[in-house]
Amino acid sequence: MNLDAKIPSGPIEKKWAKHKFDMKLVSPANKRKYTVAVVGTGLAGGAAAATLGELGYNVLSFCFQDSPRRAHSIAAQGGINAAKNYQGDGDSIYRLFYDTVKGGDFRAREANVYRLAEVSNNIIDQCVAQGVPFAREYGGYLDNRSFGGAQVSRTFYARGQTGQQLLLGAYSSLMRQVSAGTVKMFARTEMLDIVIVDGQARGVVVRDLVSGEVKSYAADAVVLATGGYGNVFYLSTNAKNCNVTAAYRAYKKGAGFANPCFTQIHPTCIPVSGDYQSKLTLMSESLRNDGRVWVPKQKGDKRKPGDINEEERDYYLERKYPSFGNLAPRDIASRAAKEACDDGKGVGESGLGVYLDFASSIKRLGEDAIRERYGNLFQMYEHITAENPYKQPMRIFPAVHYTMGGLWVDYNLQSTIPGLFVLGEANFSDHGANRLGASALMQGLADGYFIIPYTIGNYLAGVKPNTANKVESAEFKHSEEEVQQKIKKLLSINGSRSVDSFHRELGLIMWDHCGMARDEKGLKEALKKIPKLREEFWKDVRVLGDGEEFNQSLEKAGRVADFLEFAEVMCRDALEREESCGGHFRTEYQTEDGEAKRNDAEYCYASVWEHKGDGVPPVKHKEMLSFENVTLATRSYK
Amino acid sequence: MDFKVHVWRQKNRNSQGKMVTYELANISEEMSFLEMLDVLNEQLIGRNEEPIAFDHDCREGICGACSAVINGVPHGPEHGTTTCQLHMRSLKGVRELFVEPFRSRAFPIIKDLVVDRSAFDRIISAGGYVSVNAGSAQDANNLPVPKEAADKSFDAATCIGCGACVAACKNASAMLFVSAKISQLALLPQGDPERDRRVSKMVKQMDEEGFGNCTNTYECEAACPKEISVENIARLNCEFLRSTFISNEE
Amino acid sequence: MGWLTTKMNSSVGQKVVMAITGLMLFGFLIVHLLGNLSFFRGPEAINGYAATLHSLGALVWVARFMLLGIFVAHLSMAIKLTISNRAARPVPYVNKIFQKTSVASRLMVITGLMILFFVLFHLNHYTLKWTYPEFNDLDGDVYRMIIMGFSQPLTALFYILAIILLGVHLYHGLPSTAQSLGIYHKKYNCAIVFLGRFFAVVIAIGYISIPLSVLFGIIK
């Protein structure tokens, strides 16, 4: 597997400018001859499809939702980072770059991260021009808030609905191109396979979810922006339909999968309330700006929070990390919560929760100021828990939220398959082992608006446009046949268990053994349990209804089938990475005071997994990471 | 909690649908409405009956996928709430549940509770955007926007495109949805250059989709999970008059 | 003019036409009411008012045709809107609750049709006098015509009922015109809605006062 990252030469701050100049171009008149298939319409996919359309390419855009506006980017709450330094508090591109590399626990590629920080400012300009109503000061200028892992205020926001506003901006640009005729939109259409012809990505096989028809679309390049795989845990903050299928299909067709074990557990989610629970709800990290995290000092203290005196409370984040306090990065805050709960100090009925208390901020700023900042989040919390967070502290607990791992890409965002580009959460490139808050929106839009439009041109300039009659070729027919076979198989088993019951069971295995803390024994156990569960799935799953109709059970079954295979790759990666870094915490590798202990001598690389066939263990390759601008150091937020 | 649940079952767009009644016992108050449907579906699968199809995705009230008219009200009886954020505890004392799809000629039923809302996409595609290509924007702070305008624009922009306004309206009118987008952009300087063209084209598309007319009953506002104000509809009307009588647009 | 018809045939345009013609008809109602109220100032006042109107000659006919035009426009738009509104939801709900839709707004079509019926009756009654030829013998004594007309309890009751329906129609219609014409301001909207409803009630009371006072023998 060729893992040449194609990083341009020269000093880091000149690499992107130089690369933009060095790349080949497709002339304006020729662009419309090239077809690009973009799968997914979130921030990355929506922005990419819109921008490629603006440039004049012939774009096919696919999403499984009923409208491109519903992709899960919409649920991002807190904000988007940019190095504008509008607050004059010492921010710069270099600082954003540094914070992101450090926040990622030195497992990201420097050149990519620097470029991300560089284009972050263009994103804000672009979004404002689109009419995204960011929060403003009375003077009419843009407002900022602080986020975890940074000591400057660089996060732009639109109340607690930043993701929604940014996505609707990208969506409106996309719809503009639909009306201009450059983008053809296929909603309620799920990608089920990618087609490789002569070693190049040449199209996709999809299922029309309404009619059930399996169809092929040929393209000169394929862009995957299909999000993360957090739903492998069943319970996560991801939308119910988020899945790994598109990325996993690409992996099976030869794309390397990088760092699958790097998953982010978000510290502030609403705790689980019962076994019927279908998903977890995030409470934005921005709440930690004004909320203080605490647990009772005494174990098993079941008194009401109001009855527990100041001196009986342990504000453990402020105590352990005095310089970052409640704004410690996500992985650290999550682990600290887990520690407190493991210690028997957890609150709520299940004992799996800690308090996030706004009392002192309300006292200092008044209830109205807090409502202005977080109104919709407080409302959401009250809806779900029937508790009023203005009167009593929120109860929160960590939950799976984001996956830093993803398909391996080079500096051009191209995977190991030529012509297959991967953007946003679906790739692995910018966040290393832990993502900082408000950086996912930044990366998705950076990839879509400002990177892929350049790099895809460089690729296309080297290939001849060739999509006519392509779908009749043997490669497409073969892929279609495979997809049909799988659908038939799922429908014919007619066993006794529902798809959800398998998904739940897989989720539990993953949470117990590959969740917030992992160890060799647990991971080995998971690697035994998963194949067994997968075998049972293929013998005993019950999928009712037909393939030639709208069938949600069938959709789910296909996705869970892929999770059941993918989970194994994830556990294998976690097992082989014998160090702790960022979101990957191996209990065997920790410092005396329980912090993650990285092993730079042996693991300063991205592990990239290559599929070798069903039933054969995948092979691990390494992309060695070198840090020329940021010195490798122990991450400290104390 | 025990319920008698009447659900609209319809195999596909062309077939006839009907209400089917199911008995459901031991539902926890802490469950969300959709989790209640999950439980019902698991039971149906257990009995070899096809599960009820319903749209849902984020389950945190922001994607706008979930729909259904519950006991006569889109997204159920609780104000400012989507179906996925409706919790069973707010249905205390209710014994019977009537669950129907959003009904409108412009939202054909795909299956059971799932409807096709692509009409909304086509309306946005007709003009619900600012024409700015990636890379051509000036610095974001070059254009100050009064906070009040930005806040109002934001309030309109919180629309999740669920279609509850259409479902609630006795005329199945889409005016609240369309006006939310027009207002968002009309309130910002960025939306100004295209304002006349935008309102004409979006209203034209809305009419072609077969929605009804606004007769100012404000039922949409009451049903909107994001509590979007009918002030936006007045603003749309104003923009429309402006585009008709003041602008140079033909 | 193509631009105007295109725009006014759109859903929003039709509502604008409804609002403008509705407002014009409201203006007529006010003028008509002010004239009618001179009834309370005695026979000379109202008969004089009627005579002045008749003396305008051709102008009266111009006004009548304009009024007819406005009325027909209001009516035909209403029919068009109603048909497209009905078509917008071919399959009705099994169970539907209205949380905010007022009774008045739901009854607009019915109250409108009743008003149409009433207007036809009213024209026949006092203007054309086809079914009441005895009025022709009064030789323009409008005062006596009113007394005679409303002394019949059934006629008076019919008028009262029709005017109540007109009030209900205006109760939704008047405030609604502001919204349809894009007039909305957070600071003034309460006042606009209040004024609209207030005038609906005032008009209804004003018109009803005449048959009522005759029926109860206050004015003989």
Short mmCIF file of C-alpha atoms in Angstrom, two decimals, chain A residues 496 498 500 542 544, chain B residues 1-3 5 9 22-27 31 35-52:
data_model
loop_
_atom_site.label_atom_id
_atom_site.label_comp_id
_atom_site.label_asym_id
_atom_site.label_seq_id
_atom_site.Cartn_x
_atom_site.Cartn_y
_atom_site.Cartn_z
CA SER A 496 -35.83 -14.66 14.97
CA SER A 498 -34.50 -7.90 14.91
CA ASP A 500 -31.75 -3.47 16.37
CA ARG A 542 -35.19 -11.09 10.71
CA LEU A 544 -39.29 -8.27 6.85
CA MET B 1 -48.34 3.65 30.74
CA ASP B 2 -50.67 1.70 28.44
CA PHE B 3 -51.92 2.94 25.11
CA VAL B 5 -52.29 3.37 19.27
CA ARG B 9 -50.63 2.30 7.47
CA TYR B 22 -52.33 -1.63 18.23
CA GLU B 23 -52.31 -2.20 21.98
CA LEU B 24 -49.14 -1.19 23.78
CA ALA B 25 -48.41 -1.84 27.45
CA ASN B 26 -45.72 -0.84 29.96
CA ILE B 27 -44.40 2.26 28.26
CA MET B 31 -39.29 7.37 26.72
CA GLU B 35 -38.71 5.23 21.30
CA MET B 36 -42.31 4.21 21.96
CA LEU B 37 -42.66 3.56 18.22
CA ASP B 38 -39.37 1.60 18.33
CA VAL B 39 -40.84 -0.61 21.04
CA LEU B 40 -44.01 -1.10 19.02
CA ASN B 41 -41.95 -1.95 15.94
CA GLU B 42 -39.90 -4.53 17.83
CA GLN B 43 -43.18 -6.16 18.89
CA LEU B 44 -44.47 -6.08 15.32
CA ILE B 45 -41.28 -7.70 14.02
CA GLY B 46 -41.66 -10.33 16.73
CA ARG B 47 -45.14 -11.09 15.37
CA ASN B 48 -43.84 -11.20 11.79
CA GLU B 49 -45.65 -8.01 10.86
CA GLU B 50 -43.92 -5.25 8.96
CA PRO B 51 -42.72 -2.44 11.22
CA ILE B 52 -44.20 1.05 10.88
#
